[in-house]
Amino acid sequence: MNVAIENLFKLRMEDAFFYFFKVIERISKNYYKLYTERYYRKKEIHNKKEKLRKIVSTYIENELDIMLTENLLRNKTDSIYQQIVNEAYGSVFGKISFFVKKNNISIAMDDVSKIIKTRNKIAHGDFVDEETLATCLGRGEYLAVQMFSKQFFKCEYEQIYIKSRRYEGNGSVYKTKQLKKRNRRE
């Protein structure tokens, strides 16, 4: 986190963005791994599959007019369950979304998606305009500090942060021109 903030104050916006994203990614992956090891036992998985089996059975019988044996239904349900789990948690977005929901962090999933897309564009050498970078950097920093606070202090960032001059004035703190002006004053 310190490296991200240091890069931000040295006006290395893309580097700051990457380091904030690294915090987000690491915390969400680690949280998912620990959560699944602790809470996804055979009984919980069985209960989830049973709920899905009922949905699949109803759909196949009522919408497709097909009757399945219990064995076929179990195999179909297992296959669908595995696909859903792989799709949901196989991506960085799924793991971040999981952390955000479990920890009640207030951020729009569209913003999370934009942060990930911007990270991918920059990582692959694509052009990202200053406004998009500034917006994603702001949302990325917000998400990183919220996740960091929830993971390590078990509270929201607003309960533990220290006020600073960085947030004085009007407008975005991520606009390069405003950062240059602020740095000249200091």
Short mmCIF file of C-alpha atoms in Angstrom, two decimals:
data_model
loop_
_atom_site.label_atom_id
_atom_site.label_comp_id
_atom_site.label_asym_id
_atom_site.label_seq_id
_atom_site.Cartn_x
_atom_site.Cartn_y
_atom_site.Cartn_z
CA MET A 1 0.00 0.00 0.00
CA ASN A 2 2.85 2.37 0.84
CA VAL A 3 4.38 1.87 -2.60
CA ALA A 4 1.08 2.82 -4.25
CA ILE A 5 0.81 6.02 -2.22
CA GLU A 6 4.46 6.87 -2.83
CA ASN A 7 3.97 6.47 -6.59
CA LEU A 8 0.85 8.62 -6.42
CA PHE A 9 2.72 11.47 -4.77
CA LYS A 10 5.55 11.17 -7.29
CA LEU A 11 2.94 11.57 -10.05
CA ARG A 12 3.47 8.06 -11.39
CA MET A 13 -0.24 7.54 -11.89
CA GLU A 14 -0.10 4.22 -13.73
CA ASP A 15 2.32 2.74 -11.21
CA ALA A 16 0.16 3.93 -8.32
CA PHE A 17 -2.87 2.38 -10.00
CA PHE A 18 -1.05 -0.96 -10.45
CA TYR A 19 0.03 -1.08 -6.82
CA PHE A 20 -3.47 -0.29 -5.55
CA PHE A 21 -4.78 -3.01 -7.85
CA LYS A 22 -2.18 -5.42 -6.51
CA VAL A 23 -3.52 -4.84 -2.98
CA ILE A 24 -7.08 -5.46 -4.20
CA GLU A 25 -6.12 -8.61 -6.08
CA ARG A 26 -4.02 -10.16 -3.32
CA ILE A 27 -6.52 -9.53 -0.56
CA SER A 28 -9.45 -10.86 -2.59
CA LYS A 29 -7.60 -14.01 -3.71
CA ASN A 30 -6.33 -14.73 -0.21
CA TYR A 31 -9.76 -14.10 1.32
CA TYR A 32 -11.45 -16.42 -1.17
CA LYS A 33 -8.92 -19.18 -0.51
CA LEU A 34 -9.22 -18.93 3.28
CA TYR A 35 -13.01 -18.62 3.18
CA THR A 36 -13.47 -21.69 0.99
CA GLU A 37 -11.06 -23.75 3.09
CA ARG A 38 -12.88 -22.76 6.27
CA TYR A 39 -16.54 -22.78 5.22
CA TYR A 40 -17.00 -24.87 2.07
CA ARG A 41 -17.19 -28.29 3.61
CA LYS A 42 -18.87 -31.30 2.03
CA LYS A 43 -22.15 -30.58 3.80
CA GLU A 44 -22.33 -26.98 2.55
CA ILE A 45 -21.46 -28.04 -0.98
CA HIS A 46 -24.08 -30.80 -0.80
CA ASN A 47 -26.73 -28.29 0.36
CA LYS A 48 -25.86 -25.89 -2.47
CA LYS A 49 -26.02 -28.71 -5.02
CA GLU A 50 -29.36 -29.85 -3.61
CA LYS A 51 -30.84 -26.36 -4.14
CA LEU A 52 -29.48 -26.34 -7.68
CA ARG A 53 -30.78 -29.88 -8.31
CA LYS A 54 -34.31 -28.74 -7.49
CA ILE A 55 -34.03 -25.80 -9.90
CA VAL A 56 -32.55 -27.97 -12.67
CA SER A 57 -35.15 -30.68 -12.15
CA THR A 58 -38.04 -28.22 -12.29
CA TYR A 59 -36.66 -26.51 -15.37
CA ILE A 60 -35.96 -29.72 -17.29
CA GLU A 61 -39.34 -31.23 -16.44
CA ASN A 62 -41.48 -28.11 -16.92
CA GLU A 63 -39.69 -26.26 -19.70
CA LEU A 64 -38.07 -29.06 -21.70
CA ASP A 65 -40.64 -31.78 -20.97
CA ILE A 66 -37.98 -34.36 -20.13
CA MET A 67 -37.98 -36.80 -17.25
CA LEU A 68 -34.53 -37.72 -15.88
CA THR A 69 -33.38 -40.52 -13.63
CA GLU A 70 -31.86 -39.50 -10.28
CA ASN A 71 -28.44 -40.55 -11.53
CA LEU A 72 -28.69 -38.39 -14.69
CA LEU A 73 -30.07 -35.48 -12.70
CA ARG A 74 -27.21 -35.75 -10.17
CA ASN A 75 -24.62 -35.83 -12.98
CA LYS A 76 -26.20 -32.82 -14.73
CA THR A 77 -26.40 -30.92 -11.45
CA ASP A 78 -22.76 -31.69 -10.59
CA SER A 79 -21.67 -30.52 -14.03
CA ILE A 80 -23.72 -27.30 -13.87
CA TYR A 81 -22.58 -26.59 -10.30
CA GLN A 82 -18.93 -26.95 -11.30
CA GLN A 83 -19.41 -24.65 -14.30
CA ILE A 84 -21.11 -22.02 -12.15
CA VAL A 85 -18.37 -22.15 -9.51
CA ASN A 86 -15.62 -21.96 -12.14
CA GLU A 87 -17.30 -19.02 -13.87
CA ALA A 88 -18.06 -17.17 -10.65
CA TYR A 89 -14.76 -17.58 -8.85
CA GLY A 90 -12.40 -18.29 -11.73
CA SER A 91 -11.87 -14.62 -12.47
CA VAL A 92 -10.37 -11.77 -10.49
CA PHE A 93 -13.73 -9.99 -10.75
CA GLY A 94 -15.50 -12.90 -9.04
CA LYS A 95 -13.07 -12.94 -6.14
CA ILE A 96 -13.19 -9.16 -5.70
CA SER A 97 -16.98 -9.23 -5.88
CA PHE A 98 -17.04 -12.02 -3.28
CA PHE A 99 -14.90 -9.97 -0.87
CA VAL A 100 -16.93 -6.81 -1.45
CA LYS A 101 -20.24 -8.58 -0.78
CA LYS A 102 -19.05 -10.54 2.26
CA ASN A 103 -17.55 -7.39 3.82
CA ASN A 104 -20.31 -4.92 2.84
CA ILE A 105 -18.07 -2.53 0.95
CA SER A 106 -20.04 0.13 -0.87
CA ILE A 107 -18.84 0.17 -4.47
CA ALA A 108 -20.68 -0.41 -7.73
CA MET A 109 -19.74 -3.60 -9.54
CA ASP A 110 -19.55 -1.53 -12.74
CA ASP A 111 -16.73 0.45 -11.09
CA VAL A 112 -14.92 -2.77 -10.18
CA SER A 113 -15.29 -3.94 -13.78
CA LYS A 114 -13.87 -0.63 -15.08
CA ILE A 115 -10.93 -0.88 -12.68
CA ILE A 116 -10.12 -4.38 -13.96
CA LYS A 117 -10.52 -3.38 -17.62
CA THR A 118 -8.30 -0.34 -17.12
CA ARG A 119 -5.67 -2.47 -15.41
CA ASN A 120 -5.71 -4.92 -18.32
CA LYS A 121 -5.45 -2.11 -20.90
CA ILE A 122 -2.45 -0.56 -19.19
CA ALA A 123 -0.79 -3.95 -18.64
CA HIS A 124 -1.09 -4.70 -22.37
CA GLY A 125 0.25 -1.31 -23.46
CA ASP A 126 -3.05 0.15 -24.64
CA PHE A 127 -3.75 3.87 -24.33
CA VAL A 128 -5.87 5.00 -21.38
CA ASP A 129 -6.92 8.64 -21.35
CA GLU A 130 -6.12 10.77 -18.31
CA GLU A 131 -9.75 11.11 -17.20
CA THR A 132 -10.35 7.36 -17.23
CA LEU A 133 -7.08 6.74 -15.40
CA ALA A 134 -7.93 9.40 -12.80
CA THR A 135 -11.39 7.94 -12.23
CA CYS A 136 -10.15 4.35 -11.98
CA LEU A 137 -7.24 5.40 -9.79
CA GLY A 138 -9.65 7.09 -7.38
CA ARG A 139 -12.01 4.13 -7.28
CA GLY A 140 -9.06 1.72 -7.07
CA GLU A 141 -7.54 3.57 -4.13
CA TYR A 142 -10.93 3.66 -2.40
CA LEU A 143 -11.41 -0.08 -2.88
CA ALA A 144 -7.84 -0.92 -1.84
CA VAL A 145 -8.01 1.04 1.42
CA GLN A 146 -11.49 -0.32 2.23
CA MET A 147 -10.35 -3.90 1.62
CA PHE A 148 -7.13 -3.36 3.56
CA SER A 149 -9.06 -1.91 6.51
CA LYS A 150 -11.67 -4.68 6.49
CA GLN A 151 -9.06 -7.43 6.17
CA PHE A 152 -6.57 -6.24 8.76
CA PHE A 153 -8.51 -3.95 11.11
CA LYS A 154 -12.01 -5.44 10.74
CA CYS A 155 -13.56 -1.99 10.25
CA GLU A 156 -14.21 0.59 7.57
CA TYR A 157 -11.39 2.87 6.47
CA GLU A 158 -13.31 5.97 7.58
CA GLN A 159 -13.06 4.77 11.18
CA ILE A 160 -9.25 4.64 11.21
CA TYR A 161 -7.88 7.05 8.61
CA ILE A 162 -5.84 10.14 9.43
CA LYS A 163 -6.95 13.37 7.77
CA SER A 164 -4.40 14.96 5.45
CA ARG A 165 -3.98 18.04 3.26
CA ARG A 166 -4.19 15.86 0.20
CA TYR A 167 -7.97 16.06 0.18
CA GLU A 168 -8.23 19.84 0.60
CA GLY A 169 -9.61 21.91 -2.26
CA ASN A 170 -12.06 21.18 -5.02
CA GLY A 171 -12.05 18.58 -7.74
CA SER A 172 -10.35 15.28 -8.17
CA VAL A 173 -7.08 14.68 -6.35
CA TYR A 174 -6.02 12.50 -9.27
CA LYS A 175 -5.83 15.11 -12.01
CA THR A 176 -2.18 15.53 -12.96
CA LYS A 177 -2.48 19.33 -13.20
CA GLN A 178 -3.90 19.59 -9.68
CA LEU A 179 -1.20 17.32 -8.28
CA LYS A 180 1.51 19.44 -9.91
CA LYS A 181 -0.01 22.64 -8.45
CA ARG A 182 -0.23 21.08 -5.01
CA ASN A 183 3.36 19.86 -5.15
CA ARG A 184 4.58 23.36 -6.14
CA ARG A 185 2.80 24.85 -3.08
CA GLU A 186 4.46 22.39 -0.72
#
